[in-house]
PDB file of C-alpha atoms in Angstrom:
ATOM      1  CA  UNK F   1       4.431 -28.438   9.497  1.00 45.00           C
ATOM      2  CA  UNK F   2       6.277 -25.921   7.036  1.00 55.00           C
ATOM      3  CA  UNK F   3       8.109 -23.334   8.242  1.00 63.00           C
ATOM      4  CA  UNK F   4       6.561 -19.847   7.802  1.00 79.00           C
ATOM      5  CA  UNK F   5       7.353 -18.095   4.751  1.00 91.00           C
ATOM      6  CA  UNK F   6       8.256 -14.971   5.996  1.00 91.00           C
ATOM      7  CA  UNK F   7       9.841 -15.341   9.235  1.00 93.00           C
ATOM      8  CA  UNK F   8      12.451 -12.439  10.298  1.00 93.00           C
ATOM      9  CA  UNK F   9      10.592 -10.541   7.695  1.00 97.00           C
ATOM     10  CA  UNK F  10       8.829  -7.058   7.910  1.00 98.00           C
ATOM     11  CA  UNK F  11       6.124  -5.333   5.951  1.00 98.00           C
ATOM     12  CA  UNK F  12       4.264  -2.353   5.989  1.00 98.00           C
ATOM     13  CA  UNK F  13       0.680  -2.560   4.851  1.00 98.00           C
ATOM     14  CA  UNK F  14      -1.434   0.826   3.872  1.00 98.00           C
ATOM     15  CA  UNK F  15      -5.085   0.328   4.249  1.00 98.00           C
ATOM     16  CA  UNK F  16      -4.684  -2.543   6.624  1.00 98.00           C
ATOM     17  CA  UNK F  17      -7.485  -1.004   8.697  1.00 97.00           C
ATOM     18  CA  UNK F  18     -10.248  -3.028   6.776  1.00 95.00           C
ATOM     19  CA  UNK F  19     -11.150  -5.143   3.342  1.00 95.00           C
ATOM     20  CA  UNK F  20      -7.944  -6.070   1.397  1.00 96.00           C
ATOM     21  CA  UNK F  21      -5.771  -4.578   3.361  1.00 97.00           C
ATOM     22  CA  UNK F  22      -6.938  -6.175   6.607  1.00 97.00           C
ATOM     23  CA  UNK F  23      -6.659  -9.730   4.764  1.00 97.00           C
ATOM     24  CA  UNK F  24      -3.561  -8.775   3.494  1.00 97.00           C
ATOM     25  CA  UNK F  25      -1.911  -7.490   7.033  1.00 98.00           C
ATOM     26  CA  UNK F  26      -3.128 -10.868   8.609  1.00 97.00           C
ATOM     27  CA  UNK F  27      -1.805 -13.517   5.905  1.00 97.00           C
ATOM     28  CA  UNK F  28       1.096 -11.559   6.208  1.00 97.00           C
ATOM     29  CA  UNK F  29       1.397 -11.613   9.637  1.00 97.00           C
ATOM     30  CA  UNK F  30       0.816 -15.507   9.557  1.00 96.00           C
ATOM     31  CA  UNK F  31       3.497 -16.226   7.868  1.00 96.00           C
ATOM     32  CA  UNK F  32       5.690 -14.972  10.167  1.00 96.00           C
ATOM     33  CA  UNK F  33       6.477 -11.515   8.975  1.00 97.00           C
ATOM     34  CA  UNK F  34       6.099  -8.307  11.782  1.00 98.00           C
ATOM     35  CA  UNK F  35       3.753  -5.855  10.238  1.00 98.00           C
ATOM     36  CA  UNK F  36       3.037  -2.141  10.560  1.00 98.00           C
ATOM     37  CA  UNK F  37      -0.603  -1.641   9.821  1.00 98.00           C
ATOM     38  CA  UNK F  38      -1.242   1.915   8.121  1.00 98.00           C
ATOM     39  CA  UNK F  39      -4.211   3.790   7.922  1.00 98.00           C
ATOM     40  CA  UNK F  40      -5.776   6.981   8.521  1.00 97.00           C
ATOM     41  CA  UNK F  41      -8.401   5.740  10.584  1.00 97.00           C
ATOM     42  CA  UNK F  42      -5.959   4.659  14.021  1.00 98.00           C
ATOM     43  CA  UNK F  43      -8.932   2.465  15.787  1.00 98.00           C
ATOM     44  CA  UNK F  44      -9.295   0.014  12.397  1.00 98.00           C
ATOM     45  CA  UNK F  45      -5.752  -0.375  12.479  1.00 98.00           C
ATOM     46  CA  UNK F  46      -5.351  -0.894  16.016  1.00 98.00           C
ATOM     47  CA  UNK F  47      -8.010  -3.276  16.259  1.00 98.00           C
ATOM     48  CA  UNK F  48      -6.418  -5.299  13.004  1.00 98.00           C
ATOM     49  CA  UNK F  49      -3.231  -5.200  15.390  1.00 98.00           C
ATOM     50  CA  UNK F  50      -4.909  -6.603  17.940  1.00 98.00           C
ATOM     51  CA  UNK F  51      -5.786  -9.446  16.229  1.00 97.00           C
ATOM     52  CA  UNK F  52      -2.903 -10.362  15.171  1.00 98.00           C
ATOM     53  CA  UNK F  53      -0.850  -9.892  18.307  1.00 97.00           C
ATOM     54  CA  UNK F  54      -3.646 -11.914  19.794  1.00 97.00           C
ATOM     55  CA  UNK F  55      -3.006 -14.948  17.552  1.00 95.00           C
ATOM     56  CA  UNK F  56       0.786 -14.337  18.061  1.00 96.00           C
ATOM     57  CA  UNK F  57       2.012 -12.248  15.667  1.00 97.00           C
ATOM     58  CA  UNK F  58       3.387  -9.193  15.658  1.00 97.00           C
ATOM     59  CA  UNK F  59       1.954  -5.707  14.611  1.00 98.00           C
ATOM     60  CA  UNK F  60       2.372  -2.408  15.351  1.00 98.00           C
ATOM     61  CA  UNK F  61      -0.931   0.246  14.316  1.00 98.00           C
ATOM     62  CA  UNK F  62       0.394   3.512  12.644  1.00 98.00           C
ATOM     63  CA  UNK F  63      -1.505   6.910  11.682  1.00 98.00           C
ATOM     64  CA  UNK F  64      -0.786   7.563   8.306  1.00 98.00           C
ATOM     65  CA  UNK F  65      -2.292   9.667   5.055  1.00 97.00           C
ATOM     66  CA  UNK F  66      -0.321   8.326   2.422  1.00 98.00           C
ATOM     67  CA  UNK F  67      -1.091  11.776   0.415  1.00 97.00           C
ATOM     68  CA  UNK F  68       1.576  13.356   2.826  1.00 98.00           C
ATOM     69  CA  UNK F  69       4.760  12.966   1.949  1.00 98.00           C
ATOM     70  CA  UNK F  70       6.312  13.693   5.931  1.00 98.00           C
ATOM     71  CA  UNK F  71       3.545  11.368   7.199  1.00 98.00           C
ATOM     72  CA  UNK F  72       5.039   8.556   4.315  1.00 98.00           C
ATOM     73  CA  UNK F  73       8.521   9.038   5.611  1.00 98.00           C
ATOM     74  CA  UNK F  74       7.656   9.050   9.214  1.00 98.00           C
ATOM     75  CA  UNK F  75       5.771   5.598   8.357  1.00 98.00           C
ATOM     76  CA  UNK F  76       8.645   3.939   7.058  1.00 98.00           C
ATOM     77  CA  UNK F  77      11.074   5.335   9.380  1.00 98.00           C
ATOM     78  CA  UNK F  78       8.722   3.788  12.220  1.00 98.00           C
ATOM     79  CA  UNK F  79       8.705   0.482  10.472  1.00 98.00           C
ATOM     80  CA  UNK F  80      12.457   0.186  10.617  1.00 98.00           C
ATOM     81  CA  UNK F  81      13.063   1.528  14.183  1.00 98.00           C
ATOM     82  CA  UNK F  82      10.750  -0.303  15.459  1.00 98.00           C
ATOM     83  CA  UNK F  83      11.542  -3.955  13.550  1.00 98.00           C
ATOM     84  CA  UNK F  84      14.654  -3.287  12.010  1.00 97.00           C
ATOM     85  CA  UNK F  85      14.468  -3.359   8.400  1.00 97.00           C
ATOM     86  CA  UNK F  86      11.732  -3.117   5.776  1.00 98.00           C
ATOM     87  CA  UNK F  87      11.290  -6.585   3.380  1.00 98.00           C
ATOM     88  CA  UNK F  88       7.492  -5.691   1.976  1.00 98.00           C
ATOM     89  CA  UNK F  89       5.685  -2.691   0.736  1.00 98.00           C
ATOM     90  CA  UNK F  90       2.098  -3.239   0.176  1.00 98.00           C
ATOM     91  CA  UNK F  91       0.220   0.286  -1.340  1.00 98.00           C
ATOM     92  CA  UNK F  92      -3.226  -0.596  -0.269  1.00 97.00           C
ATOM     93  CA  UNK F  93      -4.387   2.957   0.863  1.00 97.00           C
ATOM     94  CA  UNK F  94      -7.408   4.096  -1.581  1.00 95.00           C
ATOM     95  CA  UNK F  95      -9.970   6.263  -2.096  1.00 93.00           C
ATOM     96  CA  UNK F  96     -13.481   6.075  -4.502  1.00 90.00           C
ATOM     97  CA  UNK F  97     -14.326   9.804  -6.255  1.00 90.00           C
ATOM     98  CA  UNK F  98     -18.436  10.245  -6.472  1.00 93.00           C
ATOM     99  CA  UNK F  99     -20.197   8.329  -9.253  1.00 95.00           C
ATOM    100  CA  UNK F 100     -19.965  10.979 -11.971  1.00 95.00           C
ATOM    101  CA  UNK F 101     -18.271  12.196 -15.492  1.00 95.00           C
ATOM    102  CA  UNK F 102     -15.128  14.152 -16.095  1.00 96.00           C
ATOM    103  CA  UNK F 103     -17.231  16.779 -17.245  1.00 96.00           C
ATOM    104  CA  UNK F 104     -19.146  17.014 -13.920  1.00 97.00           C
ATOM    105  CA  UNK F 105     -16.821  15.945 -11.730  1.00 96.00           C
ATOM    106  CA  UNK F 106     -15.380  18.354  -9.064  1.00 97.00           C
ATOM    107  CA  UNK F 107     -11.540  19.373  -9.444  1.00 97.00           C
ATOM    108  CA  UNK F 108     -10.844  18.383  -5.430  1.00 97.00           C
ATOM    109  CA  UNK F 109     -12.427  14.897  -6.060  1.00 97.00           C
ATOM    110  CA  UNK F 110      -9.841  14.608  -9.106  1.00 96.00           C
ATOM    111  CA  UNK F 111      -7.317  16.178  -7.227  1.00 97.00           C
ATOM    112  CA  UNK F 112      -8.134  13.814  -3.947  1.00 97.00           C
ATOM    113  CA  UNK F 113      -8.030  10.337  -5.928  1.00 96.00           C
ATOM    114  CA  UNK F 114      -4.813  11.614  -7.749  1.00 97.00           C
ATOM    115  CA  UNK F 115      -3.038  12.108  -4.292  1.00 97.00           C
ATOM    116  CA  UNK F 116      -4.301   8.479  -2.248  1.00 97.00           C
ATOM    117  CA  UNK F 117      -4.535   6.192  -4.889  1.00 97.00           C
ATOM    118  CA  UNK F 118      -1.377   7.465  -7.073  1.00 97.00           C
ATOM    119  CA  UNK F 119       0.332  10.162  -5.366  1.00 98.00           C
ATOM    120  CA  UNK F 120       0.146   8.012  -2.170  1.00 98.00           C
ATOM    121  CA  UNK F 121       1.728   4.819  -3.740  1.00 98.00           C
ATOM    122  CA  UNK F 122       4.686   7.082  -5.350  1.00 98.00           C
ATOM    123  CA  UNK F 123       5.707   8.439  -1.747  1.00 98.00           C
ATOM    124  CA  UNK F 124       5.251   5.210  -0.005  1.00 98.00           C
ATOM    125  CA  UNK F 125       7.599   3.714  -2.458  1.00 98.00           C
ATOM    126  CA  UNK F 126       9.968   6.556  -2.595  1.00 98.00           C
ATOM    127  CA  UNK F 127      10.756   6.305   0.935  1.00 98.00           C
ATOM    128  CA  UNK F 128      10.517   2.321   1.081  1.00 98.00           C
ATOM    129  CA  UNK F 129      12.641   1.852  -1.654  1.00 98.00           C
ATOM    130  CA  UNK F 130      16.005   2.792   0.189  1.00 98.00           C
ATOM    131  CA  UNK F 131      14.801   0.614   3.236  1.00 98.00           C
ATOM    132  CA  UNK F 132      14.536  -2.396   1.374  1.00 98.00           C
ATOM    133  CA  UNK F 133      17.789  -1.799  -0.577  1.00 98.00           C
ATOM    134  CA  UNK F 134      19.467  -1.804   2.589  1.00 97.00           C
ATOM    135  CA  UNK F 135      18.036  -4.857   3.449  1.00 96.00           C
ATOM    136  CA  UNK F 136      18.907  -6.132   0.582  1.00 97.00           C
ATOM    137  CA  UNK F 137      16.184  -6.241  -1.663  1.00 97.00           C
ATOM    138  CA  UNK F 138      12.021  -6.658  -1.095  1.00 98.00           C
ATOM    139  CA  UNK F 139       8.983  -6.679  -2.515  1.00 98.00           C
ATOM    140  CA  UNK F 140       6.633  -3.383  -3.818  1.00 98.00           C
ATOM    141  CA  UNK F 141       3.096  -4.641  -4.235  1.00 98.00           C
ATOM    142  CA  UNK F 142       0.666  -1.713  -5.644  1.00 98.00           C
ATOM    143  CA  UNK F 143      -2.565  -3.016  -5.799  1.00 95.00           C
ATOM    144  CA  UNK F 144      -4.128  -2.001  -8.763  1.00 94.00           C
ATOM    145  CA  UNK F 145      -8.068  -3.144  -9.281  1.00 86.00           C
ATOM    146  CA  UNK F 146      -9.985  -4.929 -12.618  1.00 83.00           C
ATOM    147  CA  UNK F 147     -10.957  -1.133 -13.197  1.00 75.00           C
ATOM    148  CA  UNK F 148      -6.707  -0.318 -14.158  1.00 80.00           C
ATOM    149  CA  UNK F 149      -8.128  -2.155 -17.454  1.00 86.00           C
ATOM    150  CA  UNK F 150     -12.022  -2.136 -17.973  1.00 86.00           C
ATOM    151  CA  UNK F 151     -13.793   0.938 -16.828  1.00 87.00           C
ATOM    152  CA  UNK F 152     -16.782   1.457 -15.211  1.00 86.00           C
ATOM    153  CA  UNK F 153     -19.501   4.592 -16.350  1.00 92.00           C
ATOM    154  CA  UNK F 154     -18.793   7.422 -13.549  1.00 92.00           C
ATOM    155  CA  UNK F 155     -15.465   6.248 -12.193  1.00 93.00           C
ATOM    156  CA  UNK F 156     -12.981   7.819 -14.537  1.00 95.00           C
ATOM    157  CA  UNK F 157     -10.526   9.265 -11.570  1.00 95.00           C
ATOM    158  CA  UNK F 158     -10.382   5.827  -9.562  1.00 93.00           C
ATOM    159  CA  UNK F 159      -9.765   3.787 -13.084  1.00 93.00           C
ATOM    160  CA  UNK F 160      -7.228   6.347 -14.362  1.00 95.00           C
ATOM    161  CA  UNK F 161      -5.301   5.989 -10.749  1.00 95.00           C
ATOM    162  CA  UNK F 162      -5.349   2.439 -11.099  1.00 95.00           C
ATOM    163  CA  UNK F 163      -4.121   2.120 -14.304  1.00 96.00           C
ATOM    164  CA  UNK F 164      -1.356   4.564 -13.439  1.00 96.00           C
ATOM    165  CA  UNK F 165      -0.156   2.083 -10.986  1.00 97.00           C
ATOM    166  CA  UNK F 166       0.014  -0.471 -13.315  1.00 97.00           C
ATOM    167  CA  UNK F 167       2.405   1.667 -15.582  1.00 97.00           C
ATOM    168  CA  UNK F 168       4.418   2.933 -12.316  1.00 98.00           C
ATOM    169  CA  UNK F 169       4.885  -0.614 -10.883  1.00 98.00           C
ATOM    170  CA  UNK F 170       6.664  -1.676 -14.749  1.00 98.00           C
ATOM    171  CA  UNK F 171       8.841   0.564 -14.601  1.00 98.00           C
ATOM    172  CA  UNK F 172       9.914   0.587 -10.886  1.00 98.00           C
ATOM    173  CA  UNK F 173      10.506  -3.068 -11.657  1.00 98.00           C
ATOM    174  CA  UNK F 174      12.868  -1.954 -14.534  1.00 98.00           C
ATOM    175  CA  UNK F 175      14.776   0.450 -12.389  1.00 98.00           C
ATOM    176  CA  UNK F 176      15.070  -1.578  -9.245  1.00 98.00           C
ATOM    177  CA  UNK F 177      15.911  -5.260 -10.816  1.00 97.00           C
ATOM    178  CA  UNK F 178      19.295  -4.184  -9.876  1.00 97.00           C
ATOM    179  CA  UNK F 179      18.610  -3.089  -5.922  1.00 98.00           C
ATOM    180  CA  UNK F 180      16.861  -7.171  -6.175  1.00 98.00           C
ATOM    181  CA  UNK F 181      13.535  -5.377  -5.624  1.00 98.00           C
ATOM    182  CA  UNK F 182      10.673  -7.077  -7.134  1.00 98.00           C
ATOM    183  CA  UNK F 183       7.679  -4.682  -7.978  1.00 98.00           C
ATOM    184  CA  UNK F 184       4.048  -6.308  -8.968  1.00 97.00           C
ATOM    185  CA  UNK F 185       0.419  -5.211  -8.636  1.00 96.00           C
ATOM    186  CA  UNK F 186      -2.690  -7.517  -8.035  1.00 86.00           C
ATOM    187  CA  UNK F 187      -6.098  -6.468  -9.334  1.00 82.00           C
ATOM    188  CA  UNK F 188      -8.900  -7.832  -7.530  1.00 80.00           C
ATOM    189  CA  UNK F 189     -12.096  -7.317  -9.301  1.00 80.00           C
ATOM    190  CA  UNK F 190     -14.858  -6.185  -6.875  1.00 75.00           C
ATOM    191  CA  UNK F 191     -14.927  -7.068  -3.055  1.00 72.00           C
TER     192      UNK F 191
END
């Protein structure tokens, strides 16, 4: 049998409560890696946890909006006092606006997708990033959707905030090639 892939590892996972993020946390997790499992909803991410403690991982549940910046830094200062380093980033935390056009759509729901799906990956990486340089180096996955590159009618805030992140993720790459910190997104189409 091979040896796990990320043994001695740690990652943080947003939205590991459910969906993606829930897969993501538990291949994670099975290859050897300890993982903090954020979300704003506690009791997803605890039960997530569960399972993977109970097929003998390890996980740790966290409470986190990743639209607050002192909740983002509290995250990844929990990650590292509690497993001792930070290897993997992965921004899953998002949100869906209602199905509408700019021209009708309410300035909060603009305002709300700008801070999960964007604003929340640029915090989560500006506090991981000096984790995983101490370490020395890591991995930033944003994950990005089809809809960063072919729209769908109504959902102009969710594919402008996805498309952002493919934009932010090139050029983090650029500026942390150097700290041997790989950034990437994946774009699932729909799940």
């Amino acid at each position: 049998m091979a040896a796990a892939k990320l043994t001695d590892k740690v990652a943080v996972v947003t939205g590991a409560g459910n969906g993606i993020g829930r897969a993501i946390a538990r291949a994670i997790a099975s290859e050897g890696a300890a993982v903090l499992l954020a979300d704003i909803a506690l009791a997803d991410a605890e039960a997530v946890g569960r399972e993977i403690v109970d097929g003998g991982g390890r996980a740790l549940a966290w409470h986190c909006d990743v639209g607050n910046g002192t909740a983002v830094r509290a995250m990844i200062e929990g990650a590292v006092a509690n497993f001792g380093r930070l290897d993997v980033l992965v921004c899953n935390a998002a949100t869906f606006s209602p199905i509408t056009t700019v021209e009708h759509m309410a300035e909060a729901d603009w305002s709300h997708a700008l801070a999960i799906n964007l604003t929340g990956a640029f915090l989560c990486c500006k506090f991981a990033i000096p984790a995983l340089r101490a370490g020395g180096g890591g991995s930033i996955i944003l994950m990005a959707s089809q809809m960063a590159r072919v729209a769908n009618p109504g959902q102009a805030a969710y594919c402008a905030t996805k498309g952002a992140l493919v934009q932010l993720a090139k050029a983090m790459a650029l500026d942390h090639v150097g700290d041997n910190i790989r950034v990437n997104t994946l774009s699932p189409g729909g799940i």
